[in-house]
CSV table of C-alpha atoms in Angstrom, one decimal:
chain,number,residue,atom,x,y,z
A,1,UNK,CA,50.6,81.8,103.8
A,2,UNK,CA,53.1,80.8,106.4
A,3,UNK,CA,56.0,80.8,104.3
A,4,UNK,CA,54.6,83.7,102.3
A,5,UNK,CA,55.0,85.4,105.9
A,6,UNK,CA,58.5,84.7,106.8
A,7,UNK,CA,59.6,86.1,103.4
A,8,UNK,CA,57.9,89.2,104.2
A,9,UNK,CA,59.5,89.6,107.6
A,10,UNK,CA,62.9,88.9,105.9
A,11,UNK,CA,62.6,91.3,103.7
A,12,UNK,CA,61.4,93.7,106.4
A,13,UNK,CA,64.6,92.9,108.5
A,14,UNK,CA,66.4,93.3,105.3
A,15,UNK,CA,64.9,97.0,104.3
A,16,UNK,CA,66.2,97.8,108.3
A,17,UNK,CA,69.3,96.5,108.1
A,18,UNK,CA,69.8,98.0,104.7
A,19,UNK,CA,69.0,101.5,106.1
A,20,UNK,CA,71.6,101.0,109.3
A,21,UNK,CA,74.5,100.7,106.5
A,22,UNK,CA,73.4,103.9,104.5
A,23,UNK,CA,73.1,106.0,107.6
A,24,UNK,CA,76.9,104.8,108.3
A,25,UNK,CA,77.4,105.7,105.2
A,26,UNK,CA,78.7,102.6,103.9
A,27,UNK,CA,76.7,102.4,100.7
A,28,UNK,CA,77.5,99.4,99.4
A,29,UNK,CA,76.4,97.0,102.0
A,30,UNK,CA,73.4,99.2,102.1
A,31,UNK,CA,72.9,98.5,98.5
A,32,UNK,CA,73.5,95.0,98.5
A,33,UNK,CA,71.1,94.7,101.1
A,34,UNK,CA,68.4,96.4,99.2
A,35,UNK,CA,69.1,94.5,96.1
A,36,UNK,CA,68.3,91.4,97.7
A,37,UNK,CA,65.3,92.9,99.0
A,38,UNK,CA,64.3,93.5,95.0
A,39,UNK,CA,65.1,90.1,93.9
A,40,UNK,CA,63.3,88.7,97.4
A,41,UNK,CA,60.0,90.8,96.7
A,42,UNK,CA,60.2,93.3,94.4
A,43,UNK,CA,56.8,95.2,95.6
A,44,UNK,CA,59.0,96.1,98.8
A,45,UNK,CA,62.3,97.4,96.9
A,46,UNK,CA,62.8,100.7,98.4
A,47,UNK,CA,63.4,102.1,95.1
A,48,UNK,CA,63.9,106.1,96.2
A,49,UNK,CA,66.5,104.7,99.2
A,50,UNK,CA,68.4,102.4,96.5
A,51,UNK,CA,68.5,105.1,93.9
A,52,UNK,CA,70.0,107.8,96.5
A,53,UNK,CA,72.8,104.8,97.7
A,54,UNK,CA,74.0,104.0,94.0
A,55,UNK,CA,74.0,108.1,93.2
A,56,UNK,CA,76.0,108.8,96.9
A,57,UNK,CA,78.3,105.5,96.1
A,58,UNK,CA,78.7,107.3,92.6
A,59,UNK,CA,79.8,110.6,93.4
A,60,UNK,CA,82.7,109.0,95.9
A,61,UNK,CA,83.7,106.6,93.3
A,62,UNK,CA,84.4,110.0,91.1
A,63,UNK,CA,84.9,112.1,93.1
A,64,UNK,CA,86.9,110.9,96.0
A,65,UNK,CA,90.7,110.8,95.4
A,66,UNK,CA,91.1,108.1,98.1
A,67,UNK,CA,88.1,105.7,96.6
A,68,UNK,CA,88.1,106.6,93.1
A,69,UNK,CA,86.7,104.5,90.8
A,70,UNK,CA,85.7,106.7,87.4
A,71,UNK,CA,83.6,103.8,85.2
A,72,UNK,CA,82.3,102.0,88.8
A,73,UNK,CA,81.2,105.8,89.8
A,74,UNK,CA,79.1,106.0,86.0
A,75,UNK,CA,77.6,103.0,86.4
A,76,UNK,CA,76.0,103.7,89.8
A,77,UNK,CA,75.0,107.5,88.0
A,78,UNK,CA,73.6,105.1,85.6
A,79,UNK,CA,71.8,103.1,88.0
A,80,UNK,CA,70.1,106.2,89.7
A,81,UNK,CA,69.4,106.9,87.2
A,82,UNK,CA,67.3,103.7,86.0
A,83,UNK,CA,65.7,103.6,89.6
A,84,UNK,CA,64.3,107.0,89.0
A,85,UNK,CA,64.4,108.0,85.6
A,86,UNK,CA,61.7,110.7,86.9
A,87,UNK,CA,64.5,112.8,89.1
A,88,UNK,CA,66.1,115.2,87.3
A,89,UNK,CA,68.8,115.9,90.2
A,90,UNK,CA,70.3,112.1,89.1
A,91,UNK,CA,70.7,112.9,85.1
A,92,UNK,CA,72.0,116.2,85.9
A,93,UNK,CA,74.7,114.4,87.4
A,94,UNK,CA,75.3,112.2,85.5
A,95,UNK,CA,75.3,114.3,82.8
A,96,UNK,CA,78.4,115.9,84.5
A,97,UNK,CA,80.5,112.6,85.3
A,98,UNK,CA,80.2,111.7,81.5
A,99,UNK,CA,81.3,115.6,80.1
A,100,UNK,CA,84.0,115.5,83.0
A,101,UNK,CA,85.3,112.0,81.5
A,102,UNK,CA,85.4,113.3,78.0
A,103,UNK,CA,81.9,111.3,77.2
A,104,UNK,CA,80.3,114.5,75.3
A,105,UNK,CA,77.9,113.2,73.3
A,106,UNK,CA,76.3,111.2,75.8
A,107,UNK,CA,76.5,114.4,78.2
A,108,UNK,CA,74.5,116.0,75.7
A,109,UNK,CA,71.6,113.5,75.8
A,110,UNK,CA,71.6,113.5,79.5
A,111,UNK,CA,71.6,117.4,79.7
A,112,UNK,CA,68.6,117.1,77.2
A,113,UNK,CA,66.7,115.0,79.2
A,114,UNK,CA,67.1,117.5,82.1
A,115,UNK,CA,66.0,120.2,80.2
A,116,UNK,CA,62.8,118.7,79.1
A,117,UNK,CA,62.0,117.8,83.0
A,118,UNK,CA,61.8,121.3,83.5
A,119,UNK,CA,62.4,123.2,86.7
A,120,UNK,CA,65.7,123.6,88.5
A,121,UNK,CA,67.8,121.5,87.1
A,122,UNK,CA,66.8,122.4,83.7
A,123,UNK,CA,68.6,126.3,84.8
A,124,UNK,CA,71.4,124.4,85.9
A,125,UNK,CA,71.9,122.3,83.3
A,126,UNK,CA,72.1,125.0,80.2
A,127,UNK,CA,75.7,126.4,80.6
A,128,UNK,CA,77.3,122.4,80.3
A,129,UNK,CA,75.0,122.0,77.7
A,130,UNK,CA,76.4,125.1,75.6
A,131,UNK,CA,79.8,124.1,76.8
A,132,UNK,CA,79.3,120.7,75.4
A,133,UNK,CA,77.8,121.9,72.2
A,134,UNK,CA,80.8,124.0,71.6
A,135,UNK,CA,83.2,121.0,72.4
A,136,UNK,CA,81.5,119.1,69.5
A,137,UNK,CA,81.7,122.0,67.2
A,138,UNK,CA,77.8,123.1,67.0
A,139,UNK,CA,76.8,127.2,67.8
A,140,UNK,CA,75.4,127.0,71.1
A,141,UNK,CA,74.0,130.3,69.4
A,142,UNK,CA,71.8,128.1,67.3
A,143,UNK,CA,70.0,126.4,70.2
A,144,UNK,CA,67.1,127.0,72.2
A,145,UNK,CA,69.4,126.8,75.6
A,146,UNK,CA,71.1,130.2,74.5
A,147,UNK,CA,68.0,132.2,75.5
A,148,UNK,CA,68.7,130.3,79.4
A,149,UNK,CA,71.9,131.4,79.8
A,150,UNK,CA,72.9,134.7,81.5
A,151,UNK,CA,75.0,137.5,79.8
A,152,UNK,CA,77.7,136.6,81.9
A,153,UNK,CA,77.7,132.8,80.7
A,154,UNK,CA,76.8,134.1,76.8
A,155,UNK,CA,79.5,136.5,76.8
A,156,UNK,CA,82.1,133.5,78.6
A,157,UNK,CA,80.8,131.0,75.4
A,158,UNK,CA,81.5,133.9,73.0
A,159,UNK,CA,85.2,134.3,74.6
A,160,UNK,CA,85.6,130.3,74.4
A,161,UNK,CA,84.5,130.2,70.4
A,162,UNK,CA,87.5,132.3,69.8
A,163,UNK,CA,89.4,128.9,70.6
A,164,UNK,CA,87.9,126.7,67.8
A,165,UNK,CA,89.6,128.2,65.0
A,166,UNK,CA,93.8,129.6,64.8
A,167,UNK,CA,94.9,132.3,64.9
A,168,UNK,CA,93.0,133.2,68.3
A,169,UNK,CA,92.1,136.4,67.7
A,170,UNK,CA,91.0,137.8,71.6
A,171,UNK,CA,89.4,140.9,72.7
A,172,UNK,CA,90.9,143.3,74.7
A,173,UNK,CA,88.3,142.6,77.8
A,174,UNK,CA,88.9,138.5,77.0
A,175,UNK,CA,89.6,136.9,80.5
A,176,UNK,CA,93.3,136.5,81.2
A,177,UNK,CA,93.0,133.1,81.6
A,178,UNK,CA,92.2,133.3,77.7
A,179,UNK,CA,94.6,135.7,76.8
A,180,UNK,CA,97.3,133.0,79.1
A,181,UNK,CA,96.2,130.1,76.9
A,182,UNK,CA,96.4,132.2,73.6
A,183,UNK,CA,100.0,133.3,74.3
A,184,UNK,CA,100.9,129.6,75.3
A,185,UNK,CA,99.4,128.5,71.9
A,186,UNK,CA,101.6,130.9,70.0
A,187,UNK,CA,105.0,129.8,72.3
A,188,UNK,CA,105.1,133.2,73.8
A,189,UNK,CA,105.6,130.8,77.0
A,190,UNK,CA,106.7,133.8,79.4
A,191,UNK,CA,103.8,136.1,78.6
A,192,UNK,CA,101.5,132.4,79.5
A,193,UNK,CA,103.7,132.2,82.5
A,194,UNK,CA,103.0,135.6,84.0
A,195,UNK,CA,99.3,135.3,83.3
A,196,UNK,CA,98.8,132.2,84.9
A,197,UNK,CA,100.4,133.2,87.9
A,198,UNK,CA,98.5,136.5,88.2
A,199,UNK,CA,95.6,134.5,88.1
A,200,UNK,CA,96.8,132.1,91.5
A,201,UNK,CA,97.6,135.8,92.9
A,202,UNK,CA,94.4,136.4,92.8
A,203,UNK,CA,92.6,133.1,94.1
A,204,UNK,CA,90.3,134.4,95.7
A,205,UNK,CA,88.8,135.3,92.7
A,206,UNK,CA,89.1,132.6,90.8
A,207,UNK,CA,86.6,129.5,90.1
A,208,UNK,CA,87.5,126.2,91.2
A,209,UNK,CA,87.6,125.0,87.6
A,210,UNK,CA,89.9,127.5,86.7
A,211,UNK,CA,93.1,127.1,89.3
A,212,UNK,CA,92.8,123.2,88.0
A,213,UNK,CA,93.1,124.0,84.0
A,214,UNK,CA,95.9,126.8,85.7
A,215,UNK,CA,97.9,124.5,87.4
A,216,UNK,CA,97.9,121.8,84.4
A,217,UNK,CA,99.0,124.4,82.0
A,218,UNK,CA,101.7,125.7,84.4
A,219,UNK,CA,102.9,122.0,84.8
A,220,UNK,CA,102.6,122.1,81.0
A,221,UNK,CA,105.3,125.1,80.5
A,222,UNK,CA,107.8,123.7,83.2
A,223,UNK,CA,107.7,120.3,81.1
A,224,UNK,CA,108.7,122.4,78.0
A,225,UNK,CA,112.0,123.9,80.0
A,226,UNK,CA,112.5,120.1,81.2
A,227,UNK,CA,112.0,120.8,84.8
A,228,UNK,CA,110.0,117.7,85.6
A,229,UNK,CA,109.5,118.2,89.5
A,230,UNK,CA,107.8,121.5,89.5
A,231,UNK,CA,105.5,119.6,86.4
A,232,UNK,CA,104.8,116.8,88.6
A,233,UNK,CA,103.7,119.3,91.7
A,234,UNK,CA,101.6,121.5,89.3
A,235,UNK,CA,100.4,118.6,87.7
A,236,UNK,CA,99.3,116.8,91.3
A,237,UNK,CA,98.1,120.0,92.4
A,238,UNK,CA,95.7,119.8,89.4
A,239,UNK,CA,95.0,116.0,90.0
A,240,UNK,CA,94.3,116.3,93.3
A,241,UNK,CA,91.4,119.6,93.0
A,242,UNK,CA,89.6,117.2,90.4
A,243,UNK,CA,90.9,117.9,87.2
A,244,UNK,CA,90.5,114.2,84.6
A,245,UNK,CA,91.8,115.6,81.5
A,246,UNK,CA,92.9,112.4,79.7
A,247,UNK,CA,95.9,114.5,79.0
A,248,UNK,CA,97.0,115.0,82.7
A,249,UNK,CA,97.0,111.5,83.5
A,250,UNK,CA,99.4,110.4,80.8
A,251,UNK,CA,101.5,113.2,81.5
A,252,UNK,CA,101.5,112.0,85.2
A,253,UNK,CA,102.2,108.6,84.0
A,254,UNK,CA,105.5,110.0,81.5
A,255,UNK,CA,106.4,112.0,84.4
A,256,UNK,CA,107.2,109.6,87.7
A,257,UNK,CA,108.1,107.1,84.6
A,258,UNK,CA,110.9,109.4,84.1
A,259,UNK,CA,111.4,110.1,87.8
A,260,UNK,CA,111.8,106.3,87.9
A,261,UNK,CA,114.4,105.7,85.5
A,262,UNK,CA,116.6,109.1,87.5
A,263,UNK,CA,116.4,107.3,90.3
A,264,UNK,CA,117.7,104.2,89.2
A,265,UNK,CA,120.1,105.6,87.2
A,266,UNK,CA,121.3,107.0,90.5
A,267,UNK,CA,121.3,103.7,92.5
A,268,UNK,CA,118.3,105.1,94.9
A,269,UNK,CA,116.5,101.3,94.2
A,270,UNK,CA,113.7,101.8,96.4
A,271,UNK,CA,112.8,105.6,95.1
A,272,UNK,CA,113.1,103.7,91.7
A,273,UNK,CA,110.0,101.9,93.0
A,274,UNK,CA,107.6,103.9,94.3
A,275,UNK,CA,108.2,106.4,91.2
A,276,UNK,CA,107.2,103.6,89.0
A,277,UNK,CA,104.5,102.5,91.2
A,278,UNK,CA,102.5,106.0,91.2
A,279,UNK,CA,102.9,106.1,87.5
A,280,UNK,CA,101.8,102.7,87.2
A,281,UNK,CA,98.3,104.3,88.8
A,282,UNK,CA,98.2,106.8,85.5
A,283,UNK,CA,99.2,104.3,83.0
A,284,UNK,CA,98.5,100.6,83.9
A,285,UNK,CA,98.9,99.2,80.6
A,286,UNK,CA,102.5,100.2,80.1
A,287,UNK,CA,105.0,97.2,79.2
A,288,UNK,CA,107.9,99.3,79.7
A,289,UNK,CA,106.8,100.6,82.8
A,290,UNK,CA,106.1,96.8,84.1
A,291,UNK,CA,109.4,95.6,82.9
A,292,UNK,CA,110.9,98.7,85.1
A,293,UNK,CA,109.0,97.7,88.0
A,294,UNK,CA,110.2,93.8,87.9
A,295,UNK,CA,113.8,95.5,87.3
A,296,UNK,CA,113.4,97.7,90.5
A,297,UNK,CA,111.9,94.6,92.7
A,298,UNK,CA,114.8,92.6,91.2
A,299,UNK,CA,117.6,94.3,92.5
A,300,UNK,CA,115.5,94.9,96.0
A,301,UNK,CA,115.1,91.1,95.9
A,302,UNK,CA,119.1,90.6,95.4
A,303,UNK,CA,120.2,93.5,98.1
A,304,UNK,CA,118.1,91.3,100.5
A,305,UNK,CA,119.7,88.0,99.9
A,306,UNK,CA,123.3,89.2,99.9
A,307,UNK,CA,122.3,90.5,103.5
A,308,UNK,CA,121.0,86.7,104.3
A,309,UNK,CA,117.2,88.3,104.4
A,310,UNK,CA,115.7,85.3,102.3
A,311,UNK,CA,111.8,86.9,103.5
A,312,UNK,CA,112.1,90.3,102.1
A,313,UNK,CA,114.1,88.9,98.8
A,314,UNK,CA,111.2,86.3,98.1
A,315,UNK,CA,108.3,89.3,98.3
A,316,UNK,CA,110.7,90.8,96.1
A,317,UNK,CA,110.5,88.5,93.4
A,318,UNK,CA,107.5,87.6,94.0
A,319,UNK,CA,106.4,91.2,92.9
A,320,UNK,CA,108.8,91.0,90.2
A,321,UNK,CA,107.3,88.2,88.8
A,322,UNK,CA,103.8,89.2,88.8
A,323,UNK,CA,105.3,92.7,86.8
A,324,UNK,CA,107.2,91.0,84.3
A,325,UNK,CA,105.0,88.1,83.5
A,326,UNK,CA,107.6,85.2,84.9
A,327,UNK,CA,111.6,84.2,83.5
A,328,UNK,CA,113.6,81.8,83.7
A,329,UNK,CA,116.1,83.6,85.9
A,330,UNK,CA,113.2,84.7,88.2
A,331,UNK,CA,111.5,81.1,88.3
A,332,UNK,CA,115.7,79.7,89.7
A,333,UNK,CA,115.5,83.0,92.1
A,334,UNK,CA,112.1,82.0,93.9
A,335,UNK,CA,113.3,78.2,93.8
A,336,UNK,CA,116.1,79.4,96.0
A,337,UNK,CA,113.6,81.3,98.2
A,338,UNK,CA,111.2,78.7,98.8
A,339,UNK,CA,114.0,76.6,99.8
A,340,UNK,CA,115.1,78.5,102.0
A,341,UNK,CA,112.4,79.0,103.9
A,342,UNK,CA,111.9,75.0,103.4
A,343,UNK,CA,108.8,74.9,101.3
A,344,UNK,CA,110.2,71.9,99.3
A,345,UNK,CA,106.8,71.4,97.0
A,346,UNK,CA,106.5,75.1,96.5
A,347,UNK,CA,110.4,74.9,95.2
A,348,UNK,CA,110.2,71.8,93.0
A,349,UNK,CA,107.7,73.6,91.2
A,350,UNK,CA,109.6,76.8,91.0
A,351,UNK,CA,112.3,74.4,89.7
A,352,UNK,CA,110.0,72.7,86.8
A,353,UNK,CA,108.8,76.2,85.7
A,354,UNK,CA,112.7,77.2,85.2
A,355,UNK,CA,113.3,74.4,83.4
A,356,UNK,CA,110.5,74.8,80.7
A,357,UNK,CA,111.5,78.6,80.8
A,358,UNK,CA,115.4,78.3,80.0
A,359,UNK,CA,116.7,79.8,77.4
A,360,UNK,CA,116.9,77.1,74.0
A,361,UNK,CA,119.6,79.7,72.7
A,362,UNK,CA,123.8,79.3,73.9
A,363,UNK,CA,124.5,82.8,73.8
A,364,UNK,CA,121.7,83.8,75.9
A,365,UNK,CA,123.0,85.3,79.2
A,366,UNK,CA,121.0,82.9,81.5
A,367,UNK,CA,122.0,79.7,79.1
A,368,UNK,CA,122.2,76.6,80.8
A,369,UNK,CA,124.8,73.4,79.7
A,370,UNK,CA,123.2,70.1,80.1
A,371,UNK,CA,124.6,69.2,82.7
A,372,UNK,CA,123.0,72.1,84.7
A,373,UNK,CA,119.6,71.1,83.3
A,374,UNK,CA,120.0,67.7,84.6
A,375,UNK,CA,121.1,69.3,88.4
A,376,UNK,CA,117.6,71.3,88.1
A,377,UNK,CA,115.9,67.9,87.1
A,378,UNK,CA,117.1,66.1,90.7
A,379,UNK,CA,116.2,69.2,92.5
A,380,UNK,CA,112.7,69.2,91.0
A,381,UNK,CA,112.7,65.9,91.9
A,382,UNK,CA,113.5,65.8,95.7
C-alpha cells in the first residue's frame, strides 16, 4: 500500500507540474509530463488537459511561421483527436490542416465525422466539405451538405465549378477574383494583372484566403515577364499570411535558387549563401542546390584563409562538407585547419579520409603523384 501511495503522489505532483507548463504555454513539457502521468497510472491521465495541449501544440506547429512544423502539427491534430474522439471542435480541425496540406480525401472523412456529431461544428464544417468534394471532382450538388450551406456559399461553389472544365465560361456577376484567374488561364496576363490589383485596392473587402491565392498569382505573372524579385515578394507575402500550396513552395525554392546563382555570378559570396540557404527551407532535397551551398561555403572558407582567419575558414568547410557529402579536396582543406589550430588527431584523420578520397584518375583536377600520397601518409602518421 505504501509504495502504491508514493506512485500516487508522484503522479499528483506530476498532473501539477504538468499544468504549470501549459499555463506558460509551453506545451510540450506540459505534454510530456502528462504522458508520463498515463504510462505511471493511467486512471489519473488527464485526458481533456492532454488532448487540448497536443491540439494548441498542433495549431503552432501549422500555423506559426516561426515554429512550423506541418506533419509534427497533424500528428498532434491526430492525437486530439484519439484522446477525445467525442469533440467535434478537434476533427474540425483537423479536418482543415489535412485540406490545407492537399490531404483531400482524408479531409473529407474528418469533415464527415463532424457532420454526423451534430451541432456547431457540423455548420461549420459543410462549406470545406463542398469545397473538398468539388476538388475531388464529385457535385457537391449531389450531397446532403448542399441543403447546409447558405446561398451565398451555394452560389460561390456554383462560380468555382466553372473551373473544372476549359474553356471557363464565367457569368457576368462571377467574382473578379474569378474573372482574374480566367483571364490568366487564357494568357490575357494584363487583364489578370489589373484584376488582381483592384482586388488589394480594395482589402478591406477582401477575405483573408483571398489576398493569399492574390498575391501567389501576382508572383505567378511577374515570373512569366522574368522579374524574379517582385515574384519572390509576392510570393513571401503569400507565404507568410498562410498560404501551403505545394506549388508556392517550389516556386520559392526555384526562386532564391536563382537569386543564388546571380549573386554568385556577381562575386556577392556571402548573398550567394543566404539565397541558397532560404531556398534550401522550400526544397531540402535538392542536389543541386547542396552542391551550391558547399560551393558558396567553399570560397567563404578560402577568403578566410588568405586573410590568415584559420577559425572562420574551418566553419566554412566544415558547412561545406556536411552540403556536399565530403571530397577529397575538402577532406586536405580541414586537415589544414585542424592543424592550424593544433588539433593533431583531428588532422591525421582529416589526412586518412583524403587519402582514401583522392582521385584514382591522372587527369582529374585534384590528382595526386605518388610522391604526394606518400607526404599525406607521414602527415597522417605524426
Amino acid at each position: 500500500m505504501a509504495k502504491r501511495s508514493r506512485k500516487r503522489q508522484s503522479s499528483t505532483a506530476l498532473l501539477r507540474n504538468g499544468l504549470r507548463y501549459f499555463k506558460k504555454g509551453n506545451y510540450s513539457q506540459a505534454i510530456e509530463t502528462w504522458e508520463r502521468v498515463a504510462q505511471q497510472t493511467p486512471d489519473m491521465t488527464p485526458t481533456s488537459a492532454l488532448a487540448q495541449a497536443y491540439f494548441r501544440r498542433g495549431l503552432k506547429r501549422l500555423y506559426d511561421q516561426e515554429s512550423a512544423h506541418p506533419q509534427g502539427g497533424l500528428s498532434d491534430l491526430r492525437r486530439a483527436v484519439e484522446l477525445r474522439a467525442d469533440d467535434p471542435c478537434y476533427t474540425y480541425h483537423l479536418g482543415l490542416a489535412l485540406h490545407r496540406q492537399g490531404e483531400v480525401d482524408q479531409a473529407i472523412r474528418a469533415y464527415r465525422a463532424v457532420r454526423q456529431n451534430g451541432g456547431e461544428f457540423a455548420d461549420r464544417v459543410a462549406y470545406p466539405l463542398a469545397v473538398a468534394l468539388l476538388q475531388c471532382g464529385e457535385d457537391p450538388t449531389d450531397d446532403s451538405v448542399w441543403s447546409a450551406l447558405t446561398e451565398e456559399e451555394r452560389a460561390m461553389l456554383s462560380q468555382v465549378g466553372t473551373f473544372r472544365r476549359r474553356p471557363y465560361t464565367l457569368s457576368p456577376d462571377a467574382p473578379l477574383l474569378w474573372r482574374g484567374l480566367a483571364a490568366l488561364d487564357v494568357g490575357e496576363h494584363e487583364e489578370a494583372l489589373s484584376a488582381f490589383n483592384r482586388i488589394l485596392e480594395n482589402e478591406d473587402s477582401t477575405n483573408p484566403m483571398e489576398q493569399r491565392l492574390i498575391h501567389y498569382y501576382l508572383g505567378v505573372l511577374a515570373a512569366q515577364r522574368e522579374d524574379w524579385d517582385t515574384a519572390r515578394h509576392e510570393w513571401n507575402t503569400a507565404h507568410a499570411a498562410g498560404l501551403t500550396l505545394p506549388r508556392l513552395t517550389e516556386n520559392l525554392g526555384e526562386a532564391y535558387h536563382r537569386l543564388a546563382e546571380e549573386r554568385l555570378m556577381d562575386g556577392d559570396v556571402e548573398g550567394a549563401l543566404a539565397a541558397a540557404q532560404e531556398a534550401r527551407r522550400h526544397k531540402p532535397d535538392s542536389n543541386s542546390l547542396q552542391e551550391l551551398i558547399s560551393q558558396t561555403n567553399q570560397r567563404l572558407a578560402y577568403q578566410a584563409a588568405s586573410a590568415g582567419r584559420w577559425d572562420v575558414a574551418h566553419e566554412h568547410w566544415e558547412k561545406a562538407d556536411a552540403a556536399e557529402g565530403g571530397s577529397f579536396r575538402l577532406a586536405y582543406n580541414l586537415a589544414l585547419a585542424h592543424e592550424k589550430a593544433e588539433e593533431f588527431v583531428a588532422a591525421a584523420e582529416k589526412w586518412r579520409e583524403a587519402l582514401r578520397r583522392r582521385p584514382r584518375s591522372d587527369d582529374h583536377p585534384d590528382a595526386i603523384d605518388d610522391e604526394q600520397v606518400a607526404m599525406l601518409w607521414r602527415r597522417a602518421a605524426e
